[in-house]
Coordinates of C-alpha atoms and ligand atoms in Angstrom, one line a residue:
X1146 CA 1.5 4.3 0.5
X1147 CA 3.1 5.7 -2.6
X1148 CA 6.4 6.9 -2.0
X1149 CA 9.2 8.7 -4.2
X1150 CA 12.8 7.8 -4.1
X1151 CA 13.3 10.8 -1.8
X1152 CA 10.7 9.2 0.7
X1153 CA 8.2 11.8 0.2
X1154 CA 4.5 10.1 0.6
X1155 CA 2.7 11.2 -2.5
X1156 CA -0.4 9.1 -1.9
X1157 CA -2.1 6.3 0.1
X1158 CA -4.8 3.7 0.2
X1159 CA -6.4 2.1 2.9
X1160 CA -8.7 -1.0 3.4
X1161 CA -10.7 -1.8 6.5
X1162 CA -12.4 -5.1 7.4
X1163 CA -16.2 -4.8 6.7
X1164 CA -19.1 -7.3 6.2
X1165 CA -21.8 -8.2 3.9
X1166 CA -24.5 -9.9 6.0
X1167 CA -22.0 -12.2 8.2
X1168 CA -19.3 -12.5 5.5
X1169 CA -15.9 -10.5 5.9
X1170 CA -15.1 -8.5 2.8
X1171 CA -12.8 -5.4 2.4
X1172 CA -13.9 -1.7 2.3
X1173 CA -11.5 0.6 0.5
X1174 CA -10.8 4.2 1.6
X1175 CA -9.6 6.7 1.9
X1176 CA -7.7 6.8 -1.4
X1177 CA -5.9 9.9 -1.9
X1178 CA -2.8 11.2 -4.2
X1179 CA -1.2 14.6 -3.5
X1180 CA -2.7 17.2 -5.7
X1181 CA 0.8 17.8 -7.5
X1182 CA 0.9 14.1 -8.6
X1183 CA -2.6 13.8 -9.6
X1184 CA -3.4 12.2 -13.1
X1185 CA 0.0 10.4 -13.3
X1186 CA -1.1 7.2 -12.5
X1187 CA -0.5 7.0 -8.7
X1188 CA -4.3 6.5 -7.8
X1189 CA -4.3 3.7 -10.4
X1190 CA -1.3 1.9 -9.1
X1191 CA -2.8 2.2 -5.4
X1192 CA -6.2 0.7 -6.4
X1193 CA -4.5 -2.0 -8.3
X1194 CA -2.3 -2.9 -5.3
X1195 CA -5.2 -3.0 -2.9
X1196 CA -7.2 -5.3 -5.5
X1197 CA -4.2 -7.4 -5.9
X1198 CA -3.4 -8.0 -2.1
X1199 CA -7.2 -8.5 -1.6
X1200 CA -7.2 -11.4 -4.2
X1201 CA -4.0 -13.0 -2.9
X1202 CA -5.5 -13.1 0.4
X1203 CA -8.9 -14.9 -0.8
X1204 CA -11.1 -12.2 0.2
X1205 CA -14.3 -12.0 -1.8
X1206 CA -14.7 -8.5 -2.8
X1207 CA -13.9 -4.9 -2.2
X1208 CA -16.6 -2.3 -1.4
X1209 CA -16.2 1.4 -1.7
X1210 CA -18.4 4.6 -2.0
X1211 CA -17.3 6.6 -4.7
X1212 CA -17.2 8.2 -8.3
X1213 CA -18.3 5.5 -10.7
X1214 CA -16.8 7.3 -13.5
X1215 CA -13.4 6.8 -11.9
X1216 CA -13.9 3.2 -10.4
X1217 CA -15.4 1.5 -13.3
X1218 CA -12.1 1.3 -15.1
X1219 CA -10.9 -1.2 -12.4
X1220 CA -14.0 -3.3 -12.7
X1221 CA -16.2 -1.9 -10.2
X1222 CA -20.0 -2.1 -10.4
X1223 CA -23.0 -0.9 -8.4
X1224 CA -23.6 -2.9 -5.3
X1225 CA -27.1 -3.2 -6.6
X1226 CA -26.2 -5.5 -9.5
X1227 CA -24.9 -8.2 -7.0
X1228 CA -27.6 -7.8 -4.2
X1229 CA -25.5 -5.8 -1.8
X1230 CA -27.1 -3.0 0.0
X1231 CA -25.2 0.2 1.2
X1232 CA -26.1 1.3 5.1
X1233 CA -27.8 4.4 3.8
X1234 CA -30.2 4.0 1.0
X1235 CA -29.1 7.3 -0.8
X1236 CA -25.5 6.0 -1.4
X1237 CA -26.8 3.7 -3.9
X1238 CA -25.6 5.4 -7.1
X1239 CA -22.0 5.7 -5.4
X1240 CA -22.0 2.4 -3.8
X1241 CA -19.6 0.0 -5.7
X1242 CA -18.1 -3.7 -5.6
X1243 CA -15.4 -5.1 -7.2
X1244 CA -15.4 -9.1 -7.0
X1245 CA -12.4 -10.9 -6.5
X1246 CA -11.3 -14.7 -7.2
X1247 CA -12.7 -15.5 -3.8
X1248 CA -16.2 -14.3 -4.8
X1249 CA -19.2 -16.5 -4.3
X1250 CA -22.7 -15.3 -5.3
X1251 CA -24.1 -16.2 -1.7
X1252 CA -22.0 -13.3 -0.3
X1253 CA -25.1 -10.6 -0.4
X1254 CA -27.1 -8.6 1.8
X1255 CA -26.5 -5.8 3.8
X1256 CA -23.1 -4.2 3.7
X1257 CA -21.8 -2.6 7.2
X1258 CA -18.4 -0.7 7.6
X1259 CA -16.4 -1.7 10.8
X1260 CA -17.6 -0.4 13.9
X1261 CA -15.8 2.8 14.3
X1262 CA -17.2 4.0 11.2
X1263 CA -20.5 4.2 12.7
X1264 CA -18.9 6.9 15.3
X1265 CA -17.9 9.2 12.4
Ligands
COA67 C1 -9.4 10.4 -7.2 C2 -7.7 10.2 -7.1 C3 -7.2 9.2 -6.0 C4 -7.0 9.6 -8.6 O1 -5.9 9.5 -8.4 P1 -4.8 10.0 -9.7 O2 -3.5 9.3 -9.3 O3 -4.9 11.4 -10.0 O4 -5.5 8.9 -10.8 P2 -4.8 8.3 -12.0 O5 -3.6 9.1 -12.5 O6 -4.5 6.8 -11.6 O7 -5.9 8.4 -13.0 C5 -6.2 7.4 -13.9 C6 -7.4 7.6 -14.6 O8 -8.4 8.3 -14.2 C7 -9.0 9.5 -14.5 N1 -9.3 10.3 -13.3 C8 -8.5 10.9 -12.4 N2 -9.1 11.4 -11.3 C9 -10.4 11.4 -11.7 C10 -11.7 11.5 -11.1 N3 -11.8 12.2 -10.0 N4 -12.9 11.4 -11.8 C11 -12.8 10.6 -13.1 N5 -11.7 10.4 -13.6 C12 -10.3 10.5 -12.9 C13 -7.6 10.2 -14.9 O9 -8.0 10.9 -16.0 C14 -7.1 8.9 -15.7 O10 -7.8 8.7 -16.8 P3 -6.8 8.0 -18.2 O11 -6.3 6.8 -17.8 O12 -8.1 8.0 -19.2 O13 -5.9 9.2 -18.4 C15 -7.0 11.6 -6.9 O14 -7.4 12.3 -8.0 C16 -7.2 12.2 -5.7 O15 -6.7 12.0 -4.6 N6 -8.3 13.1 -5.6 C17 -8.9 13.7 -4.3 C18 -9.5 12.6 -3.0 C19 -10.5 11.5 -3.8 O16 -11.4 12.1 -4.6 N7 -10.3 10.3 -3.4 C20 -11.3 9.2 -3.9 C21 -12.4 9.2 -2.6 S1 -13.7 8.0 -3.4

């Protein structure tokens, strides 16, 4: 969460446990910033925090569905570049991966969110 000195929540990011084939990876989302605080760097701070935490924990990658125009600046690439496929073929243009220090090229194949996402 991003919080002001007055304890107001102005943004949040969440990562959940997901898998690529059998390998554990992180799925990022949702990410949001309160509209009156957007475009002030809060979203970037939240994404960098999630990436830094994932790196420190030895995770291989962070995967998400989002606008490449926004996420490219953080080093996200299309999953297809790394042989990682989304659960729905139509997601491909927005399905992105950011590798971390724990990345191994052997982590490839079908991505799946944690089981509760299947019920949404
Ligand atoms: C997308 C969102 C999280 C960005 O957060 P933010 O705090 O406004 O972003 P930042 O201030 O860190 O912006 C960093 C850069 O991204 C750009 N940017 C912000 N939102 C963007 C968007 N939707 N598309 C493309 N670029 C965007 C900014 O212009 C800025 O560029 P600059 O560094 O060249 O000036 C925020 O706009 C939001 O909550 N949107 C609604 C929910 C949403 O779309 N979440 C993402 C779902 S995948």
